[in-house]
Coordinates of C-alpha atoms and ligand atoms in Angstrom, one line a residue:
M810 CA -2.1 34.5 -5.1
S811 CA -2.7 30.4 -5.1
L812 CA -0.2 28.9 -6.1
V813 CA -2.2 25.1 -7.2
V814 CA -0.2 22.0 -8.8
Q815 CA -2.3 20.2 -11.4
K816 CA -0.3 17.0 -12.5
F817 CA -1.8 14.9 -15.5
G818 CA -1.8 11.5 -16.1
G819 CA -0.8 9.7 -19.3
T820 CA -4.9 8.9 -20.8
S821 CA -5.2 12.7 -20.2
V822 CA -2.7 13.4 -22.5
A823 CA -2.6 10.4 -24.7
D824 CA -2.8 13.2 -28.7
A825 CA -2.8 16.0 -29.7
E826 CA -6.1 17.0 -28.5
K827 CA -5.6 15.7 -25.7
I828 CA -2.2 17.8 -24.5
K829 CA -4.8 20.4 -26.1
N830 CA -6.5 20.3 -23.1
V831 CA -5.1 19.9 -20.1
A832 CA -3.2 22.8 -21.8
R833 CA -6.4 25.3 -21.5
K834 CA -7.2 23.2 -17.9
A835 CA -3.6 25.0 -16.7
I836 CA -4.4 27.5 -19.4
R837 CA -7.5 28.6 -16.9
A838 CA -5.8 28.1 -13.7
H839 CA -3.7 30.4 -14.8
Q840 CA -6.3 33.4 -16.1
A841 CA -8.5 32.6 -13.0
G842 CA -5.1 34.1 -10.4
N843 CA -2.9 31.3 -10.2
R844 CA 0.7 29.7 -10.8
V845 CA 0.5 27.0 -11.9
V846 CA 2.2 24.3 -11.5
M847 CA 1.5 21.2 -13.8
V848 CA 3.5 17.9 -14.3
V849 CA 2.6 15.8 -16.5
S850 CA 3.7 11.6 -16.9
A851 CA 4.1 9.8 -20.4
M852 CA 2.0 9.6 -23.2
G853 CA -0.6 7.0 -23.3
H854 CA 1.2 3.5 -22.6
T855 CA 4.4 4.7 -23.8
T856 CA 6.2 3.7 -20.9
D857 CA 4.9 0.2 -21.2
V858 CA 6.0 0.8 -24.5
L859 CA 9.2 0.9 -23.7
V860 CA 9.5 -1.1 -21.6
D861 CA 8.6 -3.8 -23.7
L862 CA 11.6 -2.2 -26.7
A863 CA 13.8 -2.5 -23.7
K864 CA 12.4 -6.7 -23.0
Q865 CA 13.4 -7.5 -26.7
V866 CA 16.9 -6.1 -27.2
S867 CA 17.7 -7.6 -22.8
D868 CA 16.5 -10.3 -20.7
R869 CA 18.1 -8.2 -17.8
P870 CA 18.1 -4.8 -19.5
P871 CA 21.1 -2.9 -16.9
A872 CA 18.4 -0.8 -14.1
R873 CA 21.1 2.4 -15.4
E874 CA 19.9 2.4 -19.0
M875 CA 16.0 1.1 -17.7
D876 CA 16.0 5.3 -16.4
M877 CA 17.3 6.3 -19.0
L878 CA 15.7 5.6 -21.5
L879 CA 12.0 5.7 -19.4
S880 CA 13.0 9.2 -18.7
T881 CA 11.9 10.3 -22.4
G882 CA 9.4 9.4 -22.2
E883 CA 7.6 12.1 -20.0
Q884 CA 10.5 14.7 -22.0
V885 CA 8.3 13.8 -24.7
S886 CA 4.8 15.1 -23.2
V887 CA 6.0 18.2 -20.9
A888 CA 7.7 19.6 -23.7
L889 CA 4.1 19.0 -26.4
V890 CA 2.6 21.1 -23.7
A891 CA 4.7 23.3 -23.4
M892 CA 4.8 24.5 -27.6
A893 CA 0.2 23.6 -26.7
I894 CA 0.4 26.2 -24.2
H895 CA 2.3 29.6 -26.5
A896 CA 0.3 28.3 -29.0
M897 CA -2.5 29.3 -27.8
G898 CA -0.6 32.2 -26.3
N899 CA 1.0 32.1 -23.1
K900 CA 3.8 31.3 -20.8
A901 CA 5.4 28.3 -20.1
T902 CA 8.6 26.7 -20.0
S903 CA 8.6 22.3 -19.0
L904 CA 11.3 21.2 -17.2
T905 CA 13.0 17.6 -16.3
G906 CA 13.6 16.0 -13.1
A907 CA 17.0 17.3 -13.7
Q908 CA 16.0 20.8 -14.9
I909 CA 14.7 21.3 -11.7
G910 CA 16.6 19.8 -9.1
I911 CA 14.9 16.8 -8.2
R912 CA 17.6 14.4 -6.4
T913 CA 17.1 11.2 -5.3
D914 CA 19.1 8.1 -4.4
S915 CA 20.9 6.1 -6.4
T916 CA 18.0 3.0 -6.8
H917 CA 17.4 2.8 -10.0
T918 CA 13.9 2.6 -11.4
K919 CA 12.7 2.7 -7.9
A920 CA 14.3 5.6 -6.5
R921 CA 13.9 7.4 -3.6
I922 CA 13.3 11.8 -3.6
R923 CA 16.5 13.2 -1.1
S924 CA 16.0 16.9 -2.4
I925 CA 14.3 19.6 -4.9
S926 CA 15.7 22.5 -5.3
T927 CA 12.1 25.4 -5.6
E928 CA 14.5 28.2 -7.0
R929 CA 13.8 27.7 -11.1
M930 CA 10.7 27.1 -10.7
R931 CA 10.1 29.6 -8.8
R932 CA 11.9 31.9 -10.5
L933 CA 9.9 30.7 -14.2
L934 CA 6.2 31.7 -12.1
D935 CA 7.1 35.2 -11.1
E936 CA 7.9 35.8 -15.0
G937 CA 4.8 34.5 -15.8
N938 CA 5.1 31.0 -17.1
I939 CA 3.3 28.0 -16.2
V940 CA 5.7 25.8 -15.0
I941 CA 5.5 21.8 -16.6
A942 CA 7.3 19.3 -14.8
A943 CA 7.9 16.1 -16.0
G944 CA 7.0 13.7 -13.9
F945 CA 8.1 10.2 -12.3
Q946 CA 11.8 11.5 -13.0
G947 CA 15.4 13.3 -11.1
I948 CA 18.3 12.7 -10.9
D949 CA 21.6 10.7 -8.3
E950 CA 24.4 12.5 -7.0
N951 CA 26.9 11.3 -10.1
L952 CA 23.8 12.8 -12.6
N953 CA 22.2 9.8 -13.6
I954 CA 18.8 9.6 -14.3
T955 CA 16.5 8.1 -12.3
T956 CA 12.7 7.8 -12.8
L957 CA 10.6 7.0 -8.8
G958 CA 8.8 3.3 -10.2
R959 CA 6.3 3.0 -12.5
G960 CA 3.4 5.7 -11.7
G961 CA 6.1 7.5 -9.5
S962 CA 4.2 10.9 -11.9
D963 CA 1.2 11.3 -8.5
T964 CA 4.4 11.3 -6.1
T965 CA 6.4 14.4 -8.5
A966 CA 3.7 16.0 -8.2
V967 CA 2.6 15.4 -4.2
A968 CA 6.4 16.3 -3.3
L969 CA 6.2 19.6 -5.5
A970 CA 2.9 20.4 -4.2
A971 CA 4.3 20.3 -0.5
V972 CA 7.9 21.7 -1.0
L973 CA 5.9 24.6 -2.8
G974 CA 3.2 24.9 -0.3
A975 CA 0.9 25.2 -3.2
D976 CA -2.8 25.5 -2.0
A977 CA -4.2 22.5 -4.2
C978 CA -2.8 19.8 -5.9
E979 CA -5.3 18.4 -7.7
I980 CA -5.0 15.0 -9.7
Y981 CA -5.8 15.1 -12.8
T982 CA -6.8 11.3 -14.2
D983 CA -9.1 9.1 -16.5
V984 CA -10.6 8.3 -13.2
D985 CA -13.6 10.8 -12.1
G986 CA -12.6 10.0 -8.5
V987 CA -11.1 7.2 -6.1
Y988 CA -14.0 3.9 -6.1
T989 CA -15.9 1.9 -3.1
T990 CA -13.6 -0.6 -5.7
D991 CA -11.9 -0.8 -9.5
P992 CA -15.9 0.7 -11.3
R993 CA -13.3 -1.7 -14.0
E994 CA -13.8 -4.9 -11.9
L995 CA -17.8 -4.4 -10.9
P996 CA -20.1 -1.4 -12.5
E997 CA -21.8 -1.3 -9.3
A998 CA -18.7 0.8 -7.2
R999 CA -19.8 4.5 -6.3
R1000 CA -17.0 6.9 -6.7
V1001 CA -16.6 8.6 -2.8
K1002 CA -16.7 12.3 -1.8
R1003 CA -13.6 11.6 0.4
I1004 CA -11.0 8.9 2.1
S1005 CA -9.2 9.1 5.0
Y1006 CA -5.3 8.9 3.9
D1007 CA -4.5 6.2 5.7
E1008 CA -7.2 4.3 4.2
M1009 CA -6.6 5.2 0.4
L1010 CA -2.6 3.6 1.7
E1011 CA -4.0 0.3 2.6
L1012 CA -6.8 0.8 -1.4
A1013 CA -3.7 1.8 -3.0
S1014 CA -1.0 -0.2 -2.3
L1015 CA -4.2 -3.0 -3.0
G1016 CA -4.2 -2.4 -6.5
A1017 CA -6.9 0.1 -6.2
G1018 CA -5.1 2.4 -9.0
V1019 CA -5.7 6.0 -8.6
M1020 CA -2.7 6.8 -7.0
H1021 CA 1.0 5.3 -6.5
N1022 CA 0.5 4.9 -2.5
R1023 CA 3.8 6.9 -2.3
S1024 CA 2.2 9.6 -3.5
I1025 CA 0.0 8.9 -0.9
E1026 CA 2.4 8.8 2.2
F1027 CA 4.0 12.0 1.0
A1028 CA 0.9 13.6 1.0
K1029 CA 0.1 12.3 4.9
K1030 CA 3.1 13.3 5.6
F1031 CA 3.1 17.4 4.4
S1032 CA -0.9 17.0 5.3
V1033 CA -1.6 17.9 1.8
P1034 CA -4.6 17.7 0.9
I1035 CA -5.2 16.3 -2.7
H1036 CA -8.0 16.7 -5.4
V1037 CA -8.4 13.1 -7.3
R1038 CA -10.7 14.5 -10.9
S1039 CA -11.5 13.9 -14.4
S1040 CA -9.5 15.5 -16.7
F1041 CA -12.5 15.1 -19.0
T1042 CA -14.7 16.8 -17.3
D1043 CA -15.0 19.4 -14.3
Q1044 CA -17.0 17.5 -11.4
P1045 CA -15.5 17.7 -8.6
G1046 CA -13.6 14.5 -7.8
T1047 CA -12.3 13.2 -4.5
M1048 CA -11.1 14.8 -2.0
I1049 CA -8.1 12.7 0.2
V1050 CA -7.4 13.9 4.4
P1051 CA -7.2 12.9 7.0
Q1052 CA -11.0 12.6 8.2
P1053 CA -13.1 9.1 6.6
E1054 CA -16.5 10.1 4.3
S1055 CA -18.7 9.1 7.2
R1056 CA -17.9 8.6 10.9
D1057 CA -20.8 5.7 11.1
Q1058 CA -19.4 2.6 8.1
A1059 CA -16.9 -0.3 8.6
V1060 CA -15.5 -0.5 5.2
C1061 CA -15.2 1.6 2.9
G1062 CA -13.7 0.2 -0.3
A1063 CA -12.4 -3.3 -1.5
A1064 CA -10.0 -3.9 -3.6
L1065 CA -8.4 -7.2 -5.9
T1066 CA -4.3 -7.2 -7.1
K1067 CA -4.4 -9.9 -9.9
S1068 CA -0.5 -10.0 -10.0
E1069 CA 0.2 -11.9 -6.7
A1070 CA 1.8 -15.4 -6.5
Q1071 CA 2.5 -16.9 -3.3
V1072 CA 5.4 -18.3 -1.3
T1073 CA 5.2 -21.4 0.9
I1074 CA 7.8 -22.5 3.2
Q1075 CA 7.7 -25.5 5.8
G1076 CA 8.8 -27.5 8.5
L1077 CA 11.2 -23.4 9.5
P1078 CA 12.8 -24.0 13.1
D1079 CA 10.5 -22.1 15.3
K1080 CA 13.0 -19.9 17.1
P1081 CA 14.7 -16.6 16.5
G1082 CA 16.0 -15.0 14.1
T1083 CA 14.7 -17.7 11.0
S1084 CA 11.4 -15.4 9.6
L1085 CA 14.4 -12.4 9.5
A1086 CA 16.4 -15.0 7.7
V1087 CA 14.1 -15.3 5.2
F1088 CA 13.3 -11.9 4.6
A1089 CA 16.2 -10.4 4.9
A1090 CA 17.7 -12.1 2.6
I1091 CA 14.7 -11.4 0.3
A1092 CA 15.0 -7.9 0.5
E1093 CA 18.8 -8.7 -0.8
H1094 CA 16.5 -8.2 -4.3
K1095 CA 14.0 -5.5 -3.9
V1096 CA 11.3 -7.8 -4.2
T1097 CA 7.7 -6.3 -2.7
V1098 CA 6.8 -8.3 -0.2
D1099 CA 3.2 -8.0 0.7
M1100 CA 1.2 -10.6 2.5
I1101 CA 3.9 -11.8 5.2
V1102 CA 1.9 -14.1 7.4
Q1103 CA 3.1 -16.8 10.0
N1104 CA 1.8 -19.1 12.5
V1105 CA 1.9 -20.7 14.5
G1106 CA 3.9 -23.7 14.6
E1107 CA 3.9 -27.1 16.0
H1108 CA 5.9 -29.7 16.9
G1109 CA 8.8 -26.6 16.8
K1110 CA 8.5 -26.4 13.4
A1111 CA 6.8 -23.2 11.5
D1112 CA 5.1 -23.2 7.9
I1113 CA 5.6 -18.8 7.0
S1114 CA 3.7 -17.5 3.5
F1115 CA 4.6 -14.5 1.7
T1116 CA 3.0 -13.5 -1.6
V1117 CA 5.2 -11.3 -4.4
P1118 CA 4.5 -9.2 -7.2
R1119 CA 4.2 -12.2 -10.0
D1120 CA 6.7 -10.6 -11.6
E1121 CA 9.4 -11.5 -8.9
L1122 CA 8.7 -14.5 -8.4
G1123 CA 11.9 -16.1 -10.3
I1124 CA 13.8 -14.5 -7.8
T1125 CA 12.6 -14.4 -5.0
L1126 CA 12.3 -18.4 -5.9
E1127 CA 15.6 -18.4 -6.5
T1128 CA 16.6 -16.9 -3.3
V1129 CA 14.7 -19.0 -1.4
A1130 CA 15.9 -21.7 -2.1
K1131 CA 19.4 -20.8 -1.1
V1132 CA 17.7 -19.7 2.7
A1133 CA 14.7 -22.3 3.0
G1134 CA 18.2 -24.4 2.4
E1135 CA 20.2 -22.8 4.9
L1136 CA 17.9 -23.0 7.3
G1137 CA 17.1 -26.5 7.2
A1138 CA 13.2 -26.1 6.4
A1139 CA 11.6 -29.0 5.0
G1140 CA 10.6 -27.4 1.9
F1141 CA 8.5 -24.9 0.0
S1142 CA 5.8 -24.2 -2.7
H1143 CA 4.2 -21.4 -4.3
D1144 CA 1.0 -20.9 -6.4
D1145 CA 1.3 -18.3 -8.8
N1146 CA -3.1 -18.7 -10.0
V1147 CA -3.7 -16.6 -6.8
A1148 CA -5.6 -12.7 -5.9
K1149 CA -5.7 -10.7 -2.7
V1150 CA -9.4 -9.9 -2.0
S1151 CA -9.3 -7.1 0.3
V1152 CA -11.8 -4.5 2.0
V1153 CA -10.8 -1.1 3.9
G1154 CA -11.8 1.4 6.2
L1155 CA -10.3 3.0 9.3
G1156 CA -14.3 2.7 11.3
M1157 CA -13.7 -1.1 11.6
A1158 CA -10.7 -1.2 14.3
K1159 CA -13.3 -1.0 16.4
R1160 CA -16.3 -3.1 15.8
T1161 CA -16.5 -6.3 16.2
G1162 CA -18.1 -8.7 13.8
V1163 CA -16.5 -7.5 10.4
A1164 CA -14.5 -10.4 8.9
D1165 CA -17.2 -13.2 9.4
Q1166 CA -19.1 -11.3 7.7
M1167 CA -16.4 -10.8 4.9
F1168 CA -15.7 -14.9 5.6
R1169 CA -19.7 -15.9 5.3
A1170 CA -20.1 -13.9 2.0
L1171 CA -17.2 -15.3 0.9
S1172 CA -17.5 -18.9 1.6
E1173 CA -22.0 -18.2 -0.2
A1174 CA -20.2 -17.6 -3.2
G1175 CA -18.6 -20.6 -2.5
V1176 CA -15.3 -19.1 -2.4
N1177 CA -12.3 -21.4 -1.4
I1178 CA -9.6 -18.2 1.2
E1179 CA -6.2 -19.7 1.2
M1180 CA -5.1 -17.1 3.0
I1181 CA -6.6 -14.6 5.9
S1182 CA -4.3 -11.3 7.1
T1183 CA -6.0 -9.1 9.2
S1184 CA -5.3 -5.6 10.3
E1185 CA -6.5 -2.6 12.5
I1186 CA -7.9 -1.5 9.4
K1187 CA -7.3 -4.1 6.8
I1188 CA -8.6 -8.0 5.7
S1189 CA -6.9 -9.5 3.5
V1190 CA -7.8 -13.5 2.2
L1191 CA -6.4 -14.8 -0.9
V1192 CA -8.5 -16.2 -3.1
G1193 CA -8.3 -19.1 -6.4
R1194 CA -7.3 -16.4 -9.2
D1195 CA -11.0 -18.5 -11.4
D1196 CA -12.9 -17.5 -7.6
A1197 CA -11.2 -13.1 -7.5
L1198 CA -14.0 -11.2 -9.6
K1199 CA -16.9 -14.0 -7.8
A1200 CA -14.9 -12.5 -4.2
L1201 CA -14.7 -9.4 -4.7
R1202 CA -18.3 -9.0 -6.0
A1203 CA -20.0 -10.8 -3.1
V1204 CA -17.7 -8.8 -0.2
H1205 CA -18.8 -5.3 -1.8
Q1206 CA -22.1 -6.7 -2.2
E1207 CA -22.3 -7.7 1.8
F1208 CA -21.2 -4.3 2.9
Q1209 CA -23.1 -2.4 0.7
L1210 CA -20.7 -0.6 -0.9
D1211 CA -22.5 0.8 -3.8
Q1212 CA -24.4 3.3 -1.5
P1213 CA -24.1 6.2 0.1
P1214 CA -23.3 5.0 3.5
A1215 CA -25.7 7.4 6.7
G1216 CA -23.7 10.2 7.9
N1217 CA -22.0 11.0 4.7
G1218 CA -20.3 14.0 5.1
D1219 CA -21.5 16.7 3.0
E1220 CA -20.3 19.0 6.5
A1221 CA -17.6 21.7 5.4
E1222 CA -14.4 20.4 3.8
S1223 CA -11.6 20.4 6.6
A1224 CA -9.8 22.6 5.4
V1225 CA -5.9 21.4 6.2
A1226 CA -4.4 23.5 3.4
V1227 CA -0.7 23.5 3.9
D1228 CA 0.6 26.2 5.8
E1229 CA 3.7 28.8 4.1
P1230 CA 6.2 26.6 5.3
D1231 CA 9.5 28.8 5.7
A1232 CA 13.9 29.0 4.1
V1233 CA 14.2 26.8 7.9
E1234 CA 11.6 24.4 7.3
I1235 CA 11.5 23.3 3.7
V1236 CA 14.9 22.6 4.0
R1237 CA 14.2 20.4 7.5
R1238 CA 11.4 19.1 5.3
L1239 CA 13.6 18.2 2.4
Q1240 CA 16.2 16.6 3.8
S1241 CA 13.5 14.3 6.2
M1242 CA 11.1 13.5 3.1
E1243 CA 10.8 9.7 1.9
E1244 CA 12.3 9.0 5.6
L1245 CA 10.1 6.5 7.3
T1246 CA 8.3 8.1 10.0
I1247 CA 6.9 5.8 12.9
D1248 CA 4.4 7.5 15.0
D1249 CA 3.5 4.0 17.0
V1250 CA 5.9 1.5 18.7
S1251 CA 2.7 -1.0 21.0
L1252 CA 2.6 -2.7 23.8
D1253 CA -0.5 -4.7 23.6
D1254 CA -0.4 -8.2 26.4
T1255 CA -4.1 -8.0 27.1
Q1256 CA -4.7 -11.0 24.2
A1257 CA -4.9 -15.1 24.1
R1258 CA -4.3 -16.9 20.9
V1259 CA -6.6 -19.6 19.4
T1260 CA -4.9 -21.5 17.1
I1261 CA -6.3 -24.5 15.1
A1262 CA -4.1 -26.5 12.9
G1263 CA -4.8 -29.0 10.3
V1264 CA -7.6 -27.4 9.2
P1265 CA -9.8 -28.6 5.5
D1266 CA -9.3 -26.3 2.4
V1267 CA -12.8 -25.8 1.3
P1268 CA -15.4 -22.1 2.2
G1269 CA -17.0 -21.8 4.7
V1270 CA -14.2 -22.6 7.9
A1271 CA -13.3 -19.6 8.5
A1272 CA -16.5 -18.1 8.7
D1273 CA -18.6 -20.2 10.8
V1274 CA -15.3 -19.6 13.2
F1275 CA -15.6 -16.3 13.1
E1276 CA -19.2 -16.2 13.1
Q1277 CA -19.6 -17.6 16.0
I1278 CA -17.1 -16.4 18.3
A1279 CA -18.9 -12.8 17.4
A1280 CA -21.7 -14.5 18.5
A1281 CA -20.4 -14.8 21.0
G1282 CA -19.4 -11.2 21.6
I1283 CA -15.8 -11.6 21.2
F1284 CA -13.4 -9.3 20.0
V1285 CA -11.2 -10.9 17.5
D1286 CA -8.4 -8.3 16.9
M1287 CA -5.6 -10.9 14.7
I1288 CA -6.2 -12.9 12.7
V1289 CA -3.3 -15.2 10.7
Q1290 CA -4.1 -18.1 8.3
S1291 CA -1.4 -19.4 6.0
F1292 CA -0.7 -22.6 4.2
G1293 CA -0.2 -25.1 5.3
R1294 CA 0.5 -29.2 4.2
E1295 CA -1.1 -31.1 2.7
G1296 CA -3.7 -29.8 1.2
R1297 CA -4.6 -28.3 5.0
A1298 CA -3.9 -24.7 6.0
T1299 CA -3.7 -22.9 9.6
L1300 CA -5.6 -20.9 11.4
S1301 CA -4.9 -18.4 14.4
F1302 CA -6.1 -15.4 15.6
T1303 CA -6.4 -13.9 18.9
V1304 CA -8.6 -12.3 21.6
P1305 CA -9.2 -10.7 25.3
Q1306 CA -7.8 -13.1 27.7
K1307 CA -11.2 -13.2 30.1
D1308 CA -12.4 -14.3 26.1
L1309 CA -9.2 -17.1 25.9
E1310 CA -11.8 -20.6 27.0
A1311 CA -15.5 -19.3 25.5
A1312 CA -13.1 -19.2 21.9
V1313 CA -11.7 -22.3 22.4
K1314 CA -14.7 -24.1 23.0
I1315 CA -16.6 -22.5 19.7
A1316 CA -13.6 -23.7 18.6
D1317 CA -13.1 -26.9 19.9
V1318 CA -16.7 -27.7 18.2
L1319 CA -16.6 -26.6 14.9
A1320 CA -12.8 -28.9 15.0
K1321 CA -13.9 -31.7 15.3
R1322 CA -17.2 -30.4 12.9
Y1323 CA -14.6 -30.5 10.0
E1324 CA -11.6 -33.1 11.4
C1325 CA -9.0 -30.8 11.8
R1326 CA -6.0 -31.9 13.5
S1327 CA -5.2 -30.2 16.6
I1328 CA -6.5 -26.9 18.5
T1329 CA -3.3 -26.0 20.9
S1330 CA -3.9 -22.0 22.9
S1331 CA -2.5 -19.5 24.8
P1332 CA -3.8 -18.0 27.3
R1333 CA -1.2 -14.8 27.6
V1334 CA 0.2 -13.8 23.6
A1335 CA 1.1 -10.1 22.8
K1336 CA 0.6 -8.2 20.4
L1337 CA 4.1 -5.9 19.1
S1338 CA 2.9 -3.2 17.0
V1339 CA 5.4 -0.8 14.7
S1340 CA 2.8 2.0 13.0
G1341 CA 3.8 4.7 10.8
I1342 CA 4.2 6.4 7.1
G1343 CA 6.3 4.1 4.7
L1344 CA 5.8 0.7 6.1
R1345 CA 5.7 -1.4 2.8
S1346 CA 8.0 1.3 0.8
H1347 CA 10.3 0.5 3.3
T1348 CA 11.3 -3.5 3.7
E1349 CA 13.3 -2.6 6.1
V1350 CA 10.6 -2.6 8.6
A1351 CA 9.7 -5.2 9.4
I1352 CA 12.8 -6.8 9.2
R1353 CA 14.2 -4.1 11.7
M1354 CA 11.7 -5.6 13.3
F1355 CA 12.3 -9.3 13.2
R1356 CA 16.3 -8.6 13.5
T1357 CA 15.7 -7.0 17.1
L1358 CA 13.6 -9.1 18.4
S1359 CA 15.6 -12.0 16.9
D1360 CA 18.6 -10.1 19.0
A1361 CA 16.8 -10.1 21.9
G1362 CA 16.1 -13.3 21.7
I1363 CA 12.7 -13.7 21.8
N1364 CA 10.8 -16.3 18.7
V1365 CA 8.3 -14.6 16.8
E1366 CA 5.0 -16.6 16.5
M1367 CA 2.5 -15.2 14.5
I1368 CA 3.2 -12.1 11.8
N1369 CA 1.1 -10.2 9.5
T1370 CA 1.3 -6.6 8.1
S1371 CA -0.3 -4.4 6.1
E1372 CA 1.2 -0.5 4.7
V1373 CA 0.4 1.2 7.5
R1374 CA 1.4 -1.5 10.4
V1375 CA 3.2 -4.4 10.7
N1376 CA 2.1 -6.1 13.9
V1377 CA 3.7 -9.5 15.2
V1378 CA 2.9 -11.9 18.1
V1379 CA 5.1 -13.7 20.6
E1380 CA 5.1 -15.3 23.8
G1381 CA 3.6 -13.3 26.9
Q1382 CA 6.7 -13.1 28.8
H1383 CA 7.9 -11.8 25.8
G1384 CA 5.8 -8.7 26.0
P1385 CA 7.6 -6.1 28.1
A1386 CA 11.5 -6.9 27.2
G1387 CA 10.3 -6.4 23.7
L1388 CA 9.4 -3.0 23.7
A1389 CA 11.8 -1.4 24.8
A1390 CA 13.6 -3.5 22.5
L1391 CA 12.2 -1.9 19.8
Q1392 CA 11.6 1.3 21.1
K1393 CA 14.8 1.2 20.9
A1394 CA 15.3 -0.1 17.9
F1395 CA 13.2 2.3 16.3
A1396 CA 14.4 5.4 18.2
Q1397 CA 15.6 7.4 15.7
F1398 CA 12.4 7.3 12.7
Q1399 CA 9.9 9.1 15.6
R1400 CA 8.1 12.2 14.4
Ligands
LIG585 N1 5.0 7.5 -17.2 C1 5.2 6.8 -15.8 C2 3.6 5.5 -15.6 O1 3.7 5.5 -17.0 C3 4.9 7.3 -14.8 C4 3.6 7.6 -14.2 O2 2.8 7.8 -15.6 O3 3.5 7.9 -13.0 O4 4.8 4.4 -15.1
LIG586 MG1 1.3 6.1 -15.4

């Protein structure tokens, strides 16, 4: 008999009528011969209301008590769903996270699942029950209630699907699938039929808002195919699976993150260990650093820019004030009036000209780019918050995301049913759950670097640079633009070594035209990358990388990060030693 996990978000259970509606959906699946496990979120905006209440009684509510409070939202909804199913004449049992046996660590409000016991759920299913699991919560070893972070019910659903070996994991929500961008921001957004885990991971971490990113990490790791669909219609939604929607498409989606704040530390000594010191100090406060951009230094000094969620800016600045002093930095600045616009696509890894196309579209829309970070499958820019929507629309149009891609997959759905796990396998899976998995530690020492310092802060410079480089047929790999001093930015990028001379020539002409300060280049740099699952939700990866290189006495020149990868550029001669050190440091996490 098939087993399906059906997850219903807060809007799907917002009132009594909606609760009856989800009860009917589950009963229908049950009557069709499935064993049904439901995972339910708190009703409507309950969690927000609870968070707000907590803030009214305390400036800094203890995290343990936050979890105690927030977990009640899901307890209410699972009980009501169970009652509704009973009232319709079917058997149903609700369970809290603790009652299921979802064990987590003790990081309150952002706990990680350690293990899940399936016994009680299986017994209830065997007895003909629909099992209704409270999303988003667990219990630590001292029986304290924990929660998995906002939006964590998705993680609960995928985790249950994985350990139960479910045949399907359906995420019912208030949208009918994954869109090329948030349709509330841009009405021309298009629903995609299919998206790959990696693309979805990047989009989710960019605030695409459809699913919690850790739930997608889980799904990828355990090959759980996910079906995101509307709880208010019976239409098929979007499948999240290994392959992208189309192989011929460079970009599959665009995203806007409005709640970012940017911090720049200026004039850090350009020597091994500085990035480590900065990010280790910030990580101690469990702040999720998002975009990290370190640029090539001038006169032995480097600047590091990064973004954090706006509501974590306060604690970040406190920490930065301390480390900047300790490290002898020239100073630091911040800007909380910024937004990040990104494009994502597995296809861009093999194509030239995607970046310049994006920068040109922004320039034509009159948008100034303040910071740039690229990865293999993502380009992100930071822009002023007032320009955010205009910027999003410009890139969405530029990549024709409103049109279905050519070769749009009506090919047979990739059947990636979860294997029926045996007992030993389940235990193994449970133990490795949510641990970091590293796919690859790699070295690319075929590249050279160009850096333009003192780039004026006006629209169009990046567009001109990368358009001309692309026109010369040169493939640009990594691009980093960071906030500099006195309203000027530093722009660095890497190109194949053989193309360095041509790239510098182009850069020279443009640097003169825009009255930039200087151009430097390096004929041979080494790009070291660590890729895998759990990177961003494990700040430790970037830190472990910085620590390893610092211990090996290797200076980091450029950094950029994405959900699935951390890249650093070091001097060419250090490539092999850096690779060896990183391989050793990450060996224990490799699959
Ligand atoms: N109720 C929790 C929240 O709003 C968990 C969830 O909805 O997934 O964040
Ligand atoms: Mg929610």
